DNA sequence: CGTACTTGACTGAAAATTCAGTCAGGATTA
DNA sequence: TAATCCTGACTGAATTTTCAGTCAAGTACG
């Protein structure tokens, strides 16, 4: 019902994009069947070709849609106390792994897209952009949390942590480890990697990593 | 010539399994075409169905084959000096990411299998077994390298590191980061995670940790 | 009326799977 | 020894299945 075509996005469009995301989460990018998406969205297959010219178009639109979902979680980091800032990094990362249908759905889709991008480089570009943004976000949070950390160091740490989230997510999603265990591993790693980064005492004979 | 069926594995069987691995590395599990595997192996499509009942059977056998390839890299850790032991962990992990056709091929195939196991749980079981073995191997190496580390701690660290390898591999394989950068990230993380963690040993009030 | 939107049966190409048949070489018999 | 039968790995053309993509025919709204 209703027709706001030009305006934002008709309800059916949204339904289709959500259906596609669900299908991708259910059986992967390569397992996504156009007919299944149509059925899931409760529309006819032809409609998908009317709006998105072909399967690739639907996929591209869905990718963008997922990207938007994922990156809209950007949080406001200003107006946080020192204690909170330290916890900010942790929350930002831990939020990617929890027992929440939407989080899991997006995570599966994201995981799939990354796996597919190895074989189809047209997927790689938007993906790498979003990944880079994520890294920057985390790096900022790290700098904000501990003042002794340089931008470069924070950047490397952020890359490590976001990669780790993806690695742990893989095992979590395939049911090899529980949500709690995944979060435990992540927490441990965050603690270890974000404290005493540079030449802070600790081992005396530390190799001079300060760069 | 000759018929050693019972013995080890006929040459054609091996050829088929290797061909399948190559095809998977080239275009993914879902992109693997039975006819392409046959062509790659230089046999007829029918032979694949003669040996493995169907596509799924071929896939399962190939998974096992890849698993074997991957886990046969188990190294001997005895007879290493203290210095070498410390380096052992590093090598064990860094060997997963390097500019070598075979390493990359196996890595791509492994990555694919992990991604697919999210959707097809029959793939998950052998995969999780191999992953567990890998964790144990790394955990042993960690314990051997630093005596103050408990089994439990080493186990957690190993899980973090192997997850990290998988996460970094994903970005490396899709061309988002270079081999050198991937190795740099991994090295940094290993150093940070394997140098005496404060928590257990009662280091004299060394915990300047924010928390 | 016309324009935007929607349908679902249909098409064709690509891929999986089948199957009737070939062939090499090992056993059995005389 | 040789003639015969058997077995089972192997072939590749034929068949079946699966899907992305098309299209003629609506519906609803202005």
Coordinates of C-alpha atoms (C1' of nucleotides) in Angstrom, one line a residue:
Chain A
X1 CA 0.0 0.0 0.0
X2 CA 1.0 3.6 -0.6
X3 CA 3.4 4.9 -3.1
X4 CA 6.2 7.0 -2.1
X5 CA 8.5 5.9 -4.9
X6 CA 10.8 8.9 -5.1
X7 CA 10.8 9.4 -1.5
X8 CA 13.4 7.5 0.6
X9 CA 12.6 3.9 -0.1
X10 CA 9.3 2.2 -0.7
X11 CA 8.4 -0.4 1.9
X12 CA 8.9 -3.2 -0.6
X13 CA 12.4 -2.1 -1.4
X14 CA 13.3 -2.3 2.2
X15 CA 11.6 -5.6 2.5
X16 CA 13.6 -7.0 -0.4
X17 CA 16.9 -5.8 1.0
X18 CA 16.2 -7.2 4.4
X19 CA 15.0 -10.5 2.8
X20 CA 18.3 -10.6 0.8
X21 CA 20.3 -10.0 4.0
X22 CA 18.4 -12.8 5.7
X23 CA 18.9 -15.2 2.8
X24 CA 22.6 -14.4 2.7
X25 CA 22.8 -15.0 6.4
X26 CA 21.0 -18.3 5.9
X27 CA 22.9 -19.8 3.0
X28 CA 25.7 -17.4 2.0
X29 CA 26.2 -15.0 -0.9
X30 CA 26.6 -17.9 -3.3
X31 CA 23.8 -19.8 -1.9
X32 CA 21.4 -16.8 -2.1
X33 CA 18.6 -17.7 -4.7
X34 CA 16.8 -14.8 -6.3
X35 CA 13.5 -16.7 -6.0
X36 CA 14.1 -17.3 -2.3
X37 CA 14.7 -13.7 -1.7
X38 CA 11.4 -12.9 -3.5
X39 CA 9.6 -15.5 -1.4
X40 CA 11.1 -14.2 1.8
X41 CA 10.1 -10.7 0.9
X42 CA 6.7 -11.8 -0.1
X43 CA 7.0 -10.4 -3.6
X44 CA 7.3 -11.9 -7.0
X45 CA 10.7 -12.7 -8.5
X46 CA 10.1 -10.3 -11.4
X47 CA 9.9 -7.4 -9.0
X48 CA 13.6 -7.9 -8.1
X49 CA 14.5 -7.4 -11.7
X50 CA 12.4 -4.4 -12.0
X51 CA 14.1 -2.6 -9.2
X52 CA 17.6 -4.0 -9.4
X53 CA 18.5 -5.0 -12.9
X54 CA 20.0 -8.4 -12.1
X55 CA 21.3 -10.6 -9.4
X56 CA 24.5 -8.7 -9.2
X57 CA 22.6 -5.4 -8.8
X58 CA 20.6 -6.9 -6.0
X59 CA 23.8 -8.1 -4.4
X60 CA 25.5 -4.8 -4.6
X61 CA 22.5 -3.0 -3.1
X62 CA 22.3 -5.6 -0.3
X63 CA 26.0 -5.2 0.4
X64 CA 25.5 -1.4 0.8
X65 CA 22.5 -2.1 3.0
X66 CA 24.5 -4.4 5.2
X67 CA 27.3 -1.9 5.3
X68 CA 24.9 0.8 6.4
X69 CA 23.6 -1.5 9.2
X70 CA 27.0 -2.3 10.4
X71 CA 28.5 1.1 10.4
X72 CA 25.5 2.9 11.8
X73 CA 26.6 1.5 15.1
X74 CA 29.1 4.3 15.2
X75 CA 28.9 5.6 18.7
X76 CA 29.5 9.0 20.2
X77 CA 32.7 9.0 22.0
X78 CA 32.7 12.5 23.2
X79 CA 31.4 13.2 26.6
X80 CA 32.8 10.1 28.3
X81 CA 34.7 10.0 31.5
X82 CA 38.2 8.5 31.6
X83 CA 36.9 5.3 33.0
X84 CA 34.3 5.1 30.4
X85 CA 36.7 5.7 27.6
X86 CA 38.8 2.8 28.5
X87 CA 35.7 0.7 28.4
X88 CA 34.6 2.2 25.1
X89 CA 37.1 0.1 23.1
X90 CA 36.0 -3.0 24.8
X91 CA 32.3 -2.4 24.2
X92 CA 32.8 -1.4 20.6
X93 CA 34.5 -4.7 19.8
X94 CA 32.4 -6.9 22.1
X95 CA 29.2 -5.7 20.6
X96 CA 30.1 -7.7 17.5
X97 CA 29.8 -10.9 19.3
X98 CA 26.6 -11.4 21.3
X99 CA 23.4 -13.4 21.4
X100 CA 21.3 -11.1 19.4
X101 CA 19.5 -12.2 16.2
X102 CA 20.4 -9.0 14.4
X103 CA 24.0 -9.0 15.4
X104 CA 24.4 -12.6 14.4
X105 CA 22.6 -12.1 11.1
X106 CA 24.8 -9.1 10.2
X107 CA 27.9 -10.9 11.4
X108 CA 27.1 -13.9 9.2
X109 CA 26.5 -11.7 6.2
X110 CA 29.6 -9.8 6.8
X111 CA 31.7 -12.9 7.2
X112 CA 30.2 -14.3 4.0
X113 CA 31.0 -11.1 2.1
X114 CA 34.6 -11.2 3.2
X115 CA 35.0 -14.8 2.2
X116 CA 33.5 -14.1 -1.2
X117 CA 35.6 -11.1 -1.8
X118 CA 38.6 -13.5 -2.1
X119 CA 37.1 -14.7 -5.4
X120 CA 35.1 -11.7 -6.6
X121 CA 37.1 -8.6 -6.3
X122 CA 34.2 -6.3 -7.1
X123 CA 33.0 -7.1 -3.6
X124 CA 36.4 -6.2 -2.1
X125 CA 36.4 -2.5 -2.6
X126 CA 33.4 -1.5 -0.5
X127 CA 34.4 -4.1 2.0
X128 CA 37.9 -2.7 2.4
X129 CA 36.5 0.8 2.8
X130 CA 34.2 -0.2 5.6
X131 CA 37.0 -2.2 7.2
X132 CA 39.3 0.8 7.1
X133 CA 36.6 3.0 8.7
X134 CA 36.2 0.4 11.4
X135 CA 39.9 0.4 12.1
X136 CA 40.1 4.1 12.3
X137 CA 37.2 4.2 14.7
X138 CA 38.8 1.7 17.0
X139 CA 42.2 3.4 16.7
X140 CA 40.6 6.7 17.8
X141 CA 39.0 5.0 20.7
X142 CA 42.3 3.5 21.7
X143 CA 44.1 6.8 21.6
X144 CA 41.3 8.4 23.6
X145 CA 41.5 5.7 26.2
X146 CA 45.3 5.8 26.9
X147 CA 47.3 8.9 26.3
X148 CA 50.7 7.3 26.1
X149 CA 49.8 5.6 22.8
X150 CA 50.9 7.1 19.5
X151 CA 48.6 7.2 16.5
X152 CA 50.7 4.6 14.7
X153 CA 50.7 2.2 17.5
X154 CA 47.0 2.6 18.0
X155 CA 46.5 1.9 14.4
X156 CA 48.4 -1.3 14.4
X157 CA 46.6 -2.4 17.6
X158 CA 43.2 -1.6 16.1
X159 CA 44.0 -3.6 13.0
X160 CA 45.0 -6.6 15.2
X161 CA 41.9 -6.3 17.3
X162 CA 39.5 -6.0 14.4
X163 CA 41.1 -8.9 12.6
X164 CA 40.8 -10.9 15.8
X165 CA 37.1 -10.1 16.0
X166 CA 36.7 -11.5 12.5
X167 CA 38.7 -14.6 13.3
X168 CA 36.9 -15.3 16.5
X169 CA 33.5 -14.5 14.8
X170 CA 34.3 -17.3 12.3
X171 CA 34.6 -19.8 15.0
X172 CA 31.7 -18.5 17.0
X173 CA 29.3 -18.4 14.0
X174 CA 30.2 -22.0 13.0
X175 CA 29.3 -23.1 16.5
X176 CA 32.8 -24.2 17.4
X177 CA 32.9 -21.9 20.5
X178 CA 30.2 -20.4 22.6
X179 CA 29.3 -16.8 22.8
X180 CA 30.7 -16.5 26.3
X181 CA 34.0 -18.1 25.3
X182 CA 34.3 -15.9 22.3
X183 CA 33.8 -12.9 24.4
X184 CA 36.3 -14.1 27.0
X185 CA 39.0 -14.6 24.4
X186 CA 38.3 -11.2 23.0
X187 CA 38.3 -9.5 26.4
X188 CA 41.6 -11.2 27.3
X189 CA 43.2 -10.1 24.1
X190 CA 42.0 -6.5 24.4
X191 CA 43.4 -6.3 27.9
X192 CA 46.7 -7.7 26.9
X193 CA 47.0 -5.6 23.8
X194 CA 45.9 -2.2 25.1
X195 CA 47.8 -2.1 28.3
X196 CA 51.5 -1.4 28.5
X197 CA 51.9 -1.1 24.8
X198 CA 55.1 0.9 24.5
X199 CA 58.2 0.6 26.7
X200 CA 56.4 0.7 30.0
X201 CA 58.6 -1.1 32.5
X202 CA 57.4 -4.7 32.8
X203 CA 60.3 -6.9 31.6
X204 CA 63.5 -5.0 32.1
X205 CA 65.3 -6.5 29.1
X206 CA 62.5 -5.7 26.8
X207 CA 63.5 -5.4 23.2
X208 CA 63.2 -1.8 22.2
X209 CA 59.9 -1.9 20.4
X210 CA 59.2 1.7 20.8
X211 CA 60.2 2.3 17.2
Chain B
X1 CA 49.1 -49.9 -14.4
X2 CA 48.7 -52.5 -11.7
X3 CA 46.0 -52.5 -9.1
X4 CA 46.9 -51.5 -5.6
X5 CA 43.4 -50.6 -4.6
X6 CA 43.6 -51.6 -1.0
X7 CA 47.0 -50.1 -0.7
X8 CA 47.1 -46.4 0.2
X9 CA 45.4 -44.6 -2.6
X10 CA 45.4 -45.1 -6.3
X11 CA 47.1 -42.3 -8.2
X12 CA 43.9 -41.1 -9.8
X13 CA 42.2 -40.7 -6.5
X14 CA 45.0 -38.5 -5.3
X15 CA 44.9 -36.6 -8.5
X16 CA 41.2 -36.0 -8.1
X17 CA 41.5 -34.8 -4.6
X18 CA 44.3 -32.4 -5.5
X19 CA 42.3 -31.2 -8.4
X20 CA 39.4 -30.5 -6.2
X21 CA 41.6 -28.6 -3.7
X22 CA 42.9 -26.5 -6.6
X23 CA 39.4 -25.8 -7.9
X24 CA 38.3 -24.8 -4.4
X25 CA 41.2 -22.5 -4.0
X26 CA 40.5 -21.0 -7.4
X27 CA 36.8 -20.4 -7.1
X28 CA 35.5 -21.5 -3.7
X29 CA 33.6 -24.4 -2.4
X30 CA 30.4 -23.2 -4.0
X31 CA 32.2 -22.3 -7.2
X32 CA 33.7 -25.7 -7.6
X33 CA 32.3 -27.4 -10.7
X34 CA 32.4 -31.2 -10.8
X35 CA 33.3 -31.1 -14.4
X36 CA 36.1 -28.7 -13.8
X37 CA 37.6 -31.0 -11.2
X38 CA 37.4 -33.9 -13.6
X39 CA 39.1 -31.8 -16.3
X40 CA 41.7 -30.6 -13.9
X41 CA 42.4 -34.1 -12.8
X42 CA 42.4 -35.4 -16.4
X43 CA 39.7 -37.9 -15.8
X44 CA 36.1 -38.2 -16.8
X45 CA 33.2 -36.8 -14.8
X46 CA 31.8 -40.2 -14.3
X47 CA 34.8 -41.4 -12.4
X48 CA 34.1 -38.8 -9.7
X49 CA 30.7 -40.4 -9.1
X50 CA 32.2 -43.8 -9.2
X51 CA 34.5 -43.1 -6.3
X52 CA 32.6 -40.5 -4.4
X53 CA 28.9 -41.0 -4.7
X54 CA 28.0 -37.4 -5.4
X55 CA 29.2 -33.8 -5.2
X56 CA 28.8 -33.7 -1.5
X57 CA 30.9 -36.9 -1.1
X58 CA 33.7 -35.4 -3.2
X59 CA 33.5 -32.3 -1.1
X60 CA 33.7 -34.2 2.2
X61 CA 36.7 -36.3 0.9
X62 CA 38.4 -33.1 -0.2
X63 CA 37.9 -31.5 3.1
X64 CA 39.6 -34.5 4.8
X65 CA 42.4 -34.3 2.3
X66 CA 42.9 -30.6 3.0
X67 CA 42.8 -31.2 6.7
X68 CA 45.5 -33.8 6.3
X69 CA 47.7 -31.4 4.3
X70 CA 47.2 -28.7 6.8
X71 CA 47.9 -30.8 9.9
X72 CA 50.8 -32.7 8.5
X73 CA 52.9 -29.6 9.0
X74 CA 53.2 -30.6 12.7
X75 CA 56.7 -29.9 13.6
X76 CA 59.1 -31.5 16.0
X77 CA 59.6 -29.3 18.9
X78 CA 62.1 -31.3 20.8
X79 CA 65.8 -30.6 20.5
X80 CA 65.5 -26.9 20.4
X81 CA 67.4 -24.4 22.4
X82 CA 65.8 -21.8 24.6
X83 CA 66.1 -19.1 22.0
X84 CA 64.8 -21.4 19.3
X85 CA 61.8 -22.4 21.4
X86 CA 60.8 -18.8 21.7
X87 CA 61.0 -18.4 18.0
X88 CA 59.2 -21.6 17.4
X89 CA 55.7 -20.2 18.2
X90 CA 56.4 -17.3 15.9
X91 CA 57.5 -19.5 13.0
X92 CA 54.6 -21.9 13.5
X93 CA 52.1 -19.1 13.1
X94 CA 54.0 -17.0 10.5
X95 CA 54.3 -19.9 8.3
X96 CA 50.6 -19.6 7.6
X97 CA 51.1 -16.3 5.8
X98 CA 53.7 -16.2 3.2
X99 CA 54.2 -15.8 -0.5
X100 CA 54.2 -19.4 -1.4
X101 CA 51.8 -20.9 -3.9
X102 CA 51.1 -24.0 -1.8
X103 CA 50.6 -22.1 1.5
X104 CA 48.3 -19.7 -0.2
X105 CA 46.3 -22.4 -1.9
X106 CA 45.8 -24.3 1.3
X107 CA 45.0 -21.1 3.1
X108 CA 42.3 -20.2 0.6
X109 CA 40.8 -23.6 0.8
X110 CA 40.9 -23.6 4.6
X111 CA 39.3 -20.2 4.7
X112 CA 36.6 -21.3 2.3
X113 CA 35.9 -24.4 4.4
X114 CA 35.5 -22.4 7.5
X115 CA 33.2 -19.9 5.8
X116 CA 31.1 -22.8 4.4
X117 CA 30.9 -24.6 7.7
X118 CA 28.7 -21.8 9.0
X119 CA 26.0 -23.0 6.6
X120 CA 26.7 -26.7 6.4
X121 CA 27.3 -28.2 9.8
X122 CA 28.5 -31.5 8.4
X123 CA 31.7 -29.6 7.4
X124 CA 32.0 -28.2 10.9
X125 CA 33.0 -31.3 12.8
X126 CA 36.3 -32.3 11.1
X127 CA 37.1 -28.6 10.9
X128 CA 36.7 -28.0 14.6
X129 CA 38.8 -31.1 15.3
X130 CA 41.7 -29.8 13.2
X131 CA 41.4 -26.4 14.7
X132 CA 41.5 -27.9 18.2
X133 CA 44.7 -29.8 17.3
X134 CA 46.2 -26.7 16.0
X135 CA 45.4 -24.9 19.2
X136 CA 47.0 -27.6 21.3
X137 CA 50.1 -27.5 19.2
X138 CA 50.5 -23.8 19.6
X139 CA 49.7 -24.0 23.3
X140 CA 52.4 -26.6 23.8
X141 CA 54.9 -24.4 22.0
X142 CA 53.9 -21.5 24.2
X143 CA 54.5 -23.5 27.3
X144 CA 57.8 -24.8 26.1
X145 CA 58.9 -21.2 25.3
X146 CA 58.1 -19.6 28.6
X147 CA 58.1 -21.6 31.8
X148 CA 56.0 -19.2 33.8
X149 CA 52.9 -19.8 31.8
X150 CA 50.2 -22.2 32.9
X151 CA 48.5 -24.6 30.6
X152 CA 45.3 -22.7 30.8
X153 CA 46.8 -19.4 30.0
X154 CA 48.7 -20.9 27.2
X155 CA 45.6 -22.4 25.9
X156 CA 43.7 -19.1 25.8
X157 CA 46.6 -17.4 24.2
X158 CA 46.9 -20.1 21.6
X159 CA 43.2 -19.7 20.8
X160 CA 43.6 -16.0 20.4
X161 CA 46.6 -16.3 18.2
X162 CA 45.2 -19.0 15.9
X163 CA 41.9 -17.0 15.6
X164 CA 44.0 -14.0 14.8
X165 CA 45.9 -15.9 12.1
X166 CA 42.5 -16.7 10.5
X167 CA 41.3 -13.2 10.7
X168 CA 44.4 -11.7 9.3
X169 CA 44.5 -14.4 6.6
X170 CA 41.1 -13.3 5.4
X171 CA 42.3 -9.8 4.8
X172 CA 45.5 -10.9 3.3
X173 CA 43.8 -13.4 0.9
X174 CA 41.3 -10.8 -0.3
X175 CA 44.2 -8.5 -1.1
X176 CA 43.3 -5.9 1.4
X177 CA 46.7 -6.0 3.1
X178 CA 50.1 -7.1 1.8
X179 CA 51.9 -10.2 3.0
X180 CA 54.5 -8.1 4.8
X181 CA 51.9 -6.1 6.6
X182 CA 50.0 -9.2 7.6
X183 CA 53.2 -10.7 9.0
X184 CA 54.0 -7.5 10.8
X185 CA 50.6 -7.4 12.5
X186 CA 50.9 -11.0 13.5
X187 CA 54.4 -10.6 14.8
X188 CA 53.4 -7.6 16.9
X189 CA 50.5 -9.5 18.4
X190 CA 52.6 -12.5 19.2
X191 CA 55.2 -10.4 21.0
X192 CA 52.5 -8.6 22.9
X193 CA 50.6 -11.7 23.9
X194 CA 53.4 -14.1 24.8
X195 CA 55.6 -11.8 26.9
X196 CA 54.8 -12.6 30.5
X197 CA 51.3 -11.6 31.3
X198 CA 50.9 -9.8 34.7
X199 CA 47.8 -11.6 35.9
X200 CA 49.2 -14.9 37.3
X201 CA 52.7 -14.6 38.5
X202 CA 52.8 -12.4 41.5
X203 CA 55.0 -9.8 40.0
X204 CA 55.6 -7.2 42.7
X205 CA 52.6 -4.9 42.2
X206 CA 53.5 -4.5 38.6
X207 CA 49.9 -4.3 37.6
X208 CA 49.5 -0.7 36.6
X209 CA 46.5 -1.8 34.7
X210 CA 43.6 0.5 34.3
X211 CA 40.7 -1.4 35.8
Chain C
dC1 C1' -6.0 7.4 -20.1
dG2 C1' -1.1 6.9 -18.5
dT3 C1' 2.4 5.9 -15.4
dA4 C1' 4.4 3.4 -11.7
dC5 C1' 4.5 -0.8 -10.0
dT6 C1' 3.6 -5.9 -9.7
dT7 C1' 2.9 -10.6 -11.0
dG8 C1' 4.2 -15.6 -12.0
dA9 C1' 4.5 -18.7 -15.6
dC10 C1' 8.0 -19.5 -18.8
dT11 C1' 12.8 -19.9 -21.2
dG12 C1' 17.3 -21.3 -21.9
dA13 C1' 21.8 -22.1 -20.3
dA14 C1' 24.7 -24.1 -17.0
dA15 C1' 25.5 -27.6 -13.9
dA16 C1' 24.8 -32.2 -11.6
dT17 C1' 24.0 -36.8 -12.2
dT18 C1' 23.2 -41.2 -14.7
dC19 C1' 24.2 -45.1 -17.4
dA20 C1' 25.3 -48.1 -21.2
dG21 C1' 29.3 -49.5 -22.7
dT22 C1' 34.8 -50.1 -23.3
dC23 C1' 38.9 -52.2 -21.8
dA24 C1' 42.9 -54.1 -19.2
dG25 C1' 44.2 -57.6 -16.8
dG26 C1' 43.4 -61.4 -13.3
dA27 C1' 41.3 -65.9 -12.3
dT28 C1' 39.6 -70.4 -13.8
dT29 C1' 39.5 -74.3 -16.6
dA30 C1' 41.1 -77.7 -19.7
Chain D
dT1 C1' 49.7 -72.8 -22.6
dA2 C1' 45.8 -70.9 -24.2
dA3 C1' 41.0 -70.1 -24.4
dT4 C1' 37.3 -68.3 -21.6
dC5 C1' 35.1 -65.9 -18.2
dC6 C1' 35.0 -62.0 -14.7
dT7 C1' 35.7 -57.9 -12.4
dG8 C1' 35.9 -53.3 -11.7
dA9 C1' 38.1 -48.9 -13.0
dC10 C1' 36.9 -45.8 -16.3
dT11 C1' 34.5 -43.1 -20.2
dG12 C1' 31.5 -39.5 -22.1
dA13 C1' 27.2 -38.6 -24.3
dA14 C1' 22.5 -38.2 -22.6
dT15 C1' 19.3 -36.9 -19.1
dT16 C1' 17.6 -34.3 -15.3
dT17 C1' 17.7 -30.5 -12.3
dT18 C1' 18.4 -25.9 -11.0
dC19 C1' 18.3 -21.1 -11.6
dA20 C1' 18.9 -16.4 -13.3
dG21 C1' 16.5 -13.7 -16.2
dT22 C1' 12.2 -12.5 -19.5
dC23 C1' 7.7 -11.1 -20.7
dA24 C1' 2.9 -10.6 -21.5
dA25 C1' -0.5 -9.3 -18.7
dG26 C1' -2.3 -7.3 -15.0
dT27 C1' -3.5 -3.7 -10.7
dA28 C1' -3.8 0.7 -8.4
dC29 C1' -3.5 5.3 -8.4
dG30 C1' -3.4 10.3 -10.1

